[in-house]
Every structure is written in structure tokens, then in C-alpha cells.
PDB file of C-alpha atoms in Angstrom:
ATOM      1  CA  MET A1492      72.612-114.478  17.352  1.00  0.00           C
ATOM      2  CA  THR A1493      71.075-111.756  19.498  1.00  0.00           C
ATOM      3  CA  GLN A1494      71.479-112.149  23.243  1.00  0.00           C
ATOM      4  CA  ASN A1495      68.380-112.021  25.398  1.00  0.00           C
ATOM      5  CA  ILE A1496      68.160-109.496  28.240  1.00  0.00           C
ATOM      6  CA  TYR A1497      69.414-112.002  30.822  1.00  0.00           C
ATOM      7  CA  GLN A1498      72.473-112.896  28.745  1.00  0.00           C
ATOM      8  CA  GLN A1499      73.154-109.168  28.311  1.00  0.00           C
ATOM      9  CA  LEU A1500      73.153-108.898  32.120  1.00  0.00           C
ATOM     10  CA  GLY A1501      75.616-111.805  32.376  1.00  0.00           C
ATOM     11  CA  LEU A1502      73.121-114.187  33.967  1.00  0.00           C
ATOM     12  CA  LYS A1503      73.205-117.899  33.214  1.00  0.00           C
ATOM     13  CA  GLN A1504      70.183-119.685  31.833  1.00  0.00           C
ATOM     14  CA  VAL A1505      68.637-122.354  34.064  1.00  0.00           C
ATOM     15  CA  ILE A1506      66.234-125.196  33.439  1.00  0.00           C
ATOM     16  CA  ASN A1507      63.014-124.939  35.425  1.00  0.00           C
ATOM     17  CA  ALA A1508      62.028-128.486  36.351  1.00  0.00           C
ATOM     18  CA  CYS A1509      59.909-127.324  39.307  1.00  0.00           C
ATOM     19  CA  GLY A1510      56.876-125.718  37.690  1.00  0.00           C
ATOM     20  CA  LYS A1511      55.778-122.197  38.523  1.00  0.00           C
ATOM     21  CA  MET A1512      58.424-121.069  40.993  1.00  0.00           C
ATOM     22  CA  THR A1513      58.916-117.388  41.827  1.00  0.00           C
ATOM     23  CA  ILE A1514      62.654-117.840  42.377  1.00  0.00           C
ATOM     24  CA  LEU A1515      62.950-119.137  38.791  1.00  0.00           C
ATOM     25  CA  GLY A1516      60.964-116.342  37.164  1.00  0.00           C
ATOM     26  CA  VAL A1517      57.553-118.019  37.628  1.00  0.00           C
ATOM     27  CA  SER A1518      56.909-119.138  34.037  1.00  0.00           C
ATOM     28  CA  SER A1519      57.489-118.193  30.443  1.00  0.00           C
ATOM     29  CA  VAL A1520      54.687-116.624  28.442  1.00  0.00           C
ATOM     30  CA  THR A1521      53.192-117.494  25.086  1.00  0.00           C
ATOM     31  CA  PRO A1522      53.733-115.329  21.993  1.00  0.00           C
ATOM     32  CA  GLU A1523      50.100-114.160  22.334  1.00  0.00           C
ATOM     33  CA  VAL A1524      50.747-112.897  25.859  1.00  0.00           C
ATOM     34  CA  MET A1525      53.947-111.172  24.741  1.00  0.00           C
ATOM     35  CA  HIS A1526      52.065-109.480  21.906  1.00  0.00           C
ATOM     36  CA  ALA A1527      49.219-108.379  24.210  1.00  0.00           C
ATOM     37  CA  THR A1528      51.741-107.042  26.731  1.00  0.00           C
ATOM     38  CA  ALA A1529      53.535-105.033  24.047  1.00  0.00           C
ATOM     39  CA  ARG A1530      50.214-103.572  22.830  1.00  0.00           C
ATOM     40  CA  ALA A1531      49.184-102.679  26.387  1.00  0.00           C
ATOM     41  CA  ALA A1532      52.560-101.073  27.144  1.00  0.00           C
ATOM     42  CA  SER A1533      52.144 -98.663  24.245  1.00  0.00           C
ATOM     43  CA  ALA A1534      49.039 -96.972  25.667  1.00  0.00           C
ATOM     44  CA  PHE A1535      47.867 -95.178  28.790  1.00  0.00           C
ATOM     45  CA  VAL A1536      44.838 -96.198  30.836  1.00  0.00           C
ATOM     46  CA  GLU A1537      43.230 -95.408  34.186  1.00  0.00           C
ATOM     47  CA  ILE A1538      44.696 -98.163  36.346  1.00  0.00           C
ATOM     48  CA  ASP A1539      41.762 -98.365  38.784  1.00  0.00           C
ATOM     49  CA  LYS A1540      39.418 -99.047  35.848  1.00  0.00           C
ATOM     50  CA  LEU A1541      41.844-101.627  34.424  1.00  0.00           C
ATOM     51  CA  VAL A1542      42.007-103.423  37.767  1.00  0.00           C
ATOM     52  CA  GLU A1543      38.207-103.449  37.968  1.00  0.00           C
ATOM     53  CA  LYS A1544      37.742-104.797  34.413  1.00  0.00           C
ATOM     54  CA  THR A1545      40.431-107.478  34.698  1.00  0.00           C
ATOM     55  CA  GLY A1546      38.963-108.632  38.014  1.00  0.00           C
ATOM     56  CA  GLU A1547      35.510-108.892  36.443  1.00  0.00           C
ATOM     57  CA  ARG A1548      36.908-110.913  33.541  1.00  0.00           C
ATOM     58  CA  VAL A1549      38.819-113.326  35.793  1.00  0.00           C
ATOM     59  CA  SER A1550      35.694-113.830  37.908  1.00  0.00           C
ATOM     60  CA  ARG A1551      33.653-114.546  34.802  1.00  0.00           C
ATOM     61  CA  TYR A1552      36.153-117.171  33.609  1.00  0.00           C
ATOM     62  CA  THR A1553      36.675-118.821  36.988  1.00  0.00           C
ATOM     63  CA  GLY A1554      33.255-118.464  38.581  1.00  0.00           C
ATOM     64  CA  ALA A1555      34.836-116.700  41.571  1.00  0.00           C
ATOM     65  CA  GLU A1556      32.762-114.248  43.590  1.00  0.00           C
ATOM     66  CA  ASP A1557      35.381-111.553  43.060  1.00  0.00           C
ATOM     67  CA  SER A1558      38.911-111.315  41.680  1.00  0.00           C
ATOM     68  CA  TYR A1559      41.849-108.961  41.914  1.00  0.00           C
ATOM     69  CA  VAL A1560      44.814-109.347  39.577  1.00  0.00           C
ATOM     70  CA  THR A1561      48.208-108.735  41.189  1.00  0.00           C
ATOM     71  CA  SER A1562      51.801-108.850  40.003  1.00  0.00           C
ATOM     72  CA  CYS A1563      52.854-111.806  42.145  1.00  0.00           C
ATOM     73  CA  ALA A1564      51.896-114.232  44.907  1.00  0.00           C
ATOM     74  CA  SER A1565      53.264-111.999  47.685  1.00  0.00           C
ATOM     75  CA  ALA A1566      51.223-109.024  46.493  1.00  0.00           C
ATOM     76  CA  GLY A1567      48.107-111.181  46.294  1.00  0.00           C
ATOM     77  CA  ILE A1568      48.597-112.512  49.816  1.00  0.00           C
ATOM     78  CA  ALA A1569      49.320-109.054  51.276  1.00  0.00           C
ATOM     79  CA  ILE A1570      46.251-107.556  49.595  1.00  0.00           C
ATOM     80  CA  ALA A1571      44.013-110.457  50.644  1.00  0.00           C
ATOM     81  CA  VAL A1572      45.185-110.176  54.247  1.00  0.00           C
ATOM     82  CA  ALA A1573      44.692-106.392  54.273  1.00  0.00           C
ATOM     83  CA  ALA A1574      41.201-106.843  52.807  1.00  0.00           C
ATOM     84  CA  ALA A1575      40.285-109.387  55.485  1.00  0.00           C
ATOM     85  CA  ILE A1576      41.526-107.064  58.234  1.00  0.00           C
ATOM     86  CA  THR A1577      40.022-103.810  56.942  1.00  0.00           C
ATOM     87  CA  ARG A1578      36.712-105.396  55.820  1.00  0.00           C
ATOM     88  CA  GLY A1579      36.079-102.719  53.209  1.00  0.00           C
ATOM     89  CA  ASP A1580      36.475 -99.766  55.586  1.00  0.00           C
ATOM     90  CA  PRO A1581      38.293 -97.039  53.571  1.00  0.00           C
ATOM     91  CA  PHE A1582      39.669 -95.397  56.728  1.00  0.00           C
ATOM     92  CA  ARG A1583      41.204 -98.678  57.910  1.00  0.00           C
ATOM     93  CA  VAL A1584      42.730 -99.155  54.465  1.00  0.00           C
ATOM     94  CA  THR A1585      44.630 -95.855  54.867  1.00  0.00           C
ATOM     95  CA  LEU A1586      46.189 -97.162  58.084  1.00  0.00           C
ATOM     96  CA  MET A1587      47.659-100.338  56.604  1.00  0.00           C
ATOM     97  CA  PRO A1588      49.937-102.105  57.302  1.00  0.00           C
ATOM     98  CA  ASP A1589      49.407-100.793  60.850  1.00  0.00           C
ATOM     99  CA  SER A1590      46.488-102.903  62.018  1.00  0.00           C
ATOM    100  CA  THR A1591      46.701-101.946  65.682  1.00  0.00           C
ATOM    101  CA  GLY A1592      43.307-102.379  67.354  1.00  0.00           C
ATOM    102  CA  MET A1593      41.879-104.455  64.484  1.00  0.00           C
ATOM    103  CA  ALA A1594      41.267-108.188  64.318  1.00  0.00           C
ATOM    104  CA  ASN A1595      44.495-109.021  62.495  1.00  0.00           C
ATOM    105  CA  GLU A1596      45.382-112.631  63.232  1.00  0.00           C
ATOM    106  CA  VAL A1597      45.937-114.927  60.276  1.00  0.00           C
ATOM    107  CA  VAL A1598      45.660-118.564  61.315  1.00  0.00           C
ATOM    108  CA  MET A1599      47.619-121.058  59.220  1.00  0.00           C
ATOM    109  CA  LEU A1600      48.833-124.620  59.502  1.00  0.00           C
ATOM    110  CA  ARG A1601      52.503-124.705  60.540  1.00  0.00           C
ATOM    111  CA  GLY A1602      53.249-126.963  57.571  1.00  0.00           C
ATOM    112  CA  HIS A1603      51.943-124.223  55.275  1.00  0.00           C
ATOM    113  CA  ASN A1604      54.507-121.699  56.488  1.00  0.00           C
ATOM    114  CA  VAL A1605      56.527-121.894  53.294  1.00  0.00           C
ATOM    115  CA  ASP A1606      59.136-119.887  51.441  1.00  0.00           C
ATOM    116  CA  TYR A1607      58.446-119.570  47.711  1.00  0.00           C
ATOM    117  CA  GLY A1608      61.303-117.159  47.084  1.00  0.00           C
ATOM    118  CA  ALA A1609      60.150-115.034  50.024  1.00  0.00           C
ATOM    119  CA  PRO A1610      58.728-116.163  53.373  1.00  0.00           C
ATOM    120  CA  ILE A1611      54.932-116.277  53.222  1.00  0.00           C
ATOM    121  CA  THR A1612      54.939-114.684  56.682  1.00  0.00           C
ATOM    122  CA  SER A1613      56.511-111.542  55.181  1.00  0.00           C
ATOM    123  CA  ALA A1614      53.577-111.147  52.791  1.00  0.00           C
ATOM    124  CA  ILE A1615      51.127-111.661  55.662  1.00  0.00           C
ATOM    125  CA  ARG A1616      52.876-109.006  57.777  1.00  0.00           C
ATOM    126  CA  LEU A1617      52.992-106.584  54.826  1.00  0.00           C
ATOM    127  CA  GLY A1618      49.204-106.877  54.724  1.00  0.00           C
ATOM    128  CA  GLY A1619      48.987-106.015  58.428  1.00  0.00           C
ATOM    129  CA  GLY A1620      48.535-109.589  59.618  1.00  0.00           C
ATOM    130  CA  ARG A1621      49.924-111.375  62.645  1.00  0.00           C
ATOM    131  CA  VAL A1622      50.647-115.048  61.996  1.00  0.00           C
ATOM    132  CA  VAL A1623      49.165-117.691  64.299  1.00  0.00           C
ATOM    133  CA  GLU A1624      50.573-121.129  63.466  1.00  0.00           C
ATOM    134  CA  VAL A1625      48.628-124.302  64.227  1.00  0.00           C
ATOM    135  CA  GLY A1626      49.878-127.884  64.523  1.00  0.00           C
ATOM    136  CA  SER A1627      53.292-129.219  63.596  1.00  0.00           C
ATOM    137  CA  SER A1628      55.173-129.112  60.321  1.00  0.00           C
ATOM    138  CA  ASN A1629      53.477-132.241  58.984  1.00  0.00           C
ATOM    139  CA  LEU A1630      50.290-132.710  61.010  1.00  0.00           C
ATOM    140  CA  ALA A1631      47.425-130.622  62.371  1.00  0.00           C
ATOM    141  CA  ALA A1632      44.183-131.654  64.000  1.00  0.00           C
ATOM    142  CA  ARG A1633      40.836-129.977  63.486  1.00  0.00           C
ATOM    143  CA  TRP A1634      40.590-129.099  67.192  1.00  0.00           C
ATOM    144  CA  GLN A1635      43.913-127.227  66.986  1.00  0.00           C
ATOM    145  CA  LEU A1636      42.612-125.082  64.163  1.00  0.00           C
ATOM    146  CA  GLU A1637      39.276-124.479  65.863  1.00  0.00           C
ATOM    147  CA  SER A1638      40.916-123.483  69.155  1.00  0.00           C
ATOM    148  CA  ALA A1639      43.165-120.959  67.382  1.00  0.00           C
ATOM    149  CA  ILE A1640      40.199-119.011  65.989  1.00  0.00           C
ATOM    150  CA  THR A1641      39.311-116.074  68.244  1.00  0.00           C
ATOM    151  CA  ASP A1642      37.678-112.651  67.991  1.00  0.00           C
ATOM    152  CA  ASP A1643      41.080-111.381  66.787  1.00  0.00           C
ATOM    153  CA  THR A1644      41.092-113.746  63.798  1.00  0.00           C
ATOM    154  CA  ALA A1645      40.811-111.928  60.472  1.00  0.00           C
ATOM    155  CA  ALA A1646      41.521-114.863  58.171  1.00  0.00           C
ATOM    156  CA  LEU A1647      42.482-118.487  57.783  1.00  0.00           C
ATOM    157  CA  LEU A1648      45.247-119.063  55.234  1.00  0.00           C
ATOM    158  CA  TYR A1649      45.554-122.324  53.329  1.00  0.00           C
ATOM    159  CA  VAL A1650      48.538-122.859  51.043  1.00  0.00           C
ATOM    160  CA  GLU A1651      48.301-125.222  48.089  1.00  0.00           C
ATOM    161  CA  ILE A1652      51.702-126.826  48.307  1.00  0.00           C
ATOM    162  CA  THR A1653      52.753-128.153  44.918  1.00  0.00           C
ATOM    163  CA  SER A1654      56.400-128.961  45.567  1.00  0.00           C
ATOM    164  CA  LEU A1655      56.067-130.521  49.043  1.00  0.00           C
ATOM    165  CA  ARG A1656      54.038-133.346  50.483  1.00  0.00           C
ATOM    166  CA  ALA A1657      52.259-132.519  53.739  1.00  0.00           C
ATOM    167  CA  GLU A1658      50.207-134.998  55.759  1.00  0.00           C
ATOM    168  CA  GLY A1659      47.186-134.364  57.931  1.00  0.00           C
ATOM    169  CA  ASP A1660      45.358-131.510  56.256  1.00  0.00           C
ATOM    170  CA  VAL A1661      42.516-130.440  58.493  1.00  0.00           C
ATOM    171  CA  GLY A1662      39.289-132.187  57.542  1.00  0.00           C
ATOM    172  CA  HIS A1663      40.832-135.496  56.456  1.00  0.00           C
TER     173      HIS A1663
END
């Protein structure tokens, strides 16, 4: 029997009973995805055009206003934070992650400050953001969130927590 790449590296196989977890390799892919990946890897393409087309397709399927495909959750968070801070200004984009002088605060519920294989705060900082936590680890009031929003606020970050139970989401 042929060893897979992880066995060749001497790594043990684990059972993922948690769902899509970065620290466990996120998820396995279907044979169709493997085939499409192999076909894509055998050709060259202008990456900026690929990013544009894949974003358009994801938006069409999901009904989202806009989409940007990334390699992982951390990249998506960092890019989203940078986009909120730079607001489409190409010059500001060239300065990132240095957001000095820009509205760069990212307000989030303290209970949403999670680690999914990397601290979410690291991804926020990589995007130029400064974290402003609101509430306690299991409870936040609407007034706490509202009072944290200032002229320096670039974004509010909400984390869909699938492996934890948090009480008191704002608005309930």
C-alpha cells in the first residue's frame, strides 16, 4: 500500500470529530475538487484576473455584494480588516499593515476573541487593526458595543463560534 504524504513525513493520522478546524487541516476535499486542483496546477494564469473571476462566481452563488477568495480564515480576516481601514484608497493599501493616522479600531465582543489554530487578534493586527474588546467572555450588552464605536472605528467583527457556546450576543 502506498503511503500518503503525511505518512511519508512520519505524521500520525487523526480523527477530526470537530468539523472544519484549521489545526486539523480544515477539511478533506472531494475527488472533483482534487481533479480541478490538479488541472488548475498544470496551467498558468494571471492571478489578479483569477481572483476577480472567482470572487464574481462566489458572489453569484451566495448573493453576496462582493467576495474575495483567500487561502484561509486568517488571510480573509486580515484582508477584510485592511479593506475596512484603507476604504479602497490605493495609497493607504501600500502602507499596510501600518495604519498610523487611519481609523483602525476593530471592535469585537470579548467572547469572540478566539484561537482557531492562531489567535484571531493576530489576523486583525496583520491587517493593520487595533482590537477593542467589548463585554466579558460570555456576556455583552448593546450599550457596551455602542459606546465602543468611535471615529477611530474601522470595523465591527463578529465571529460565528461553532465549537463554543457563548451567551448574550448583542441584540438578543
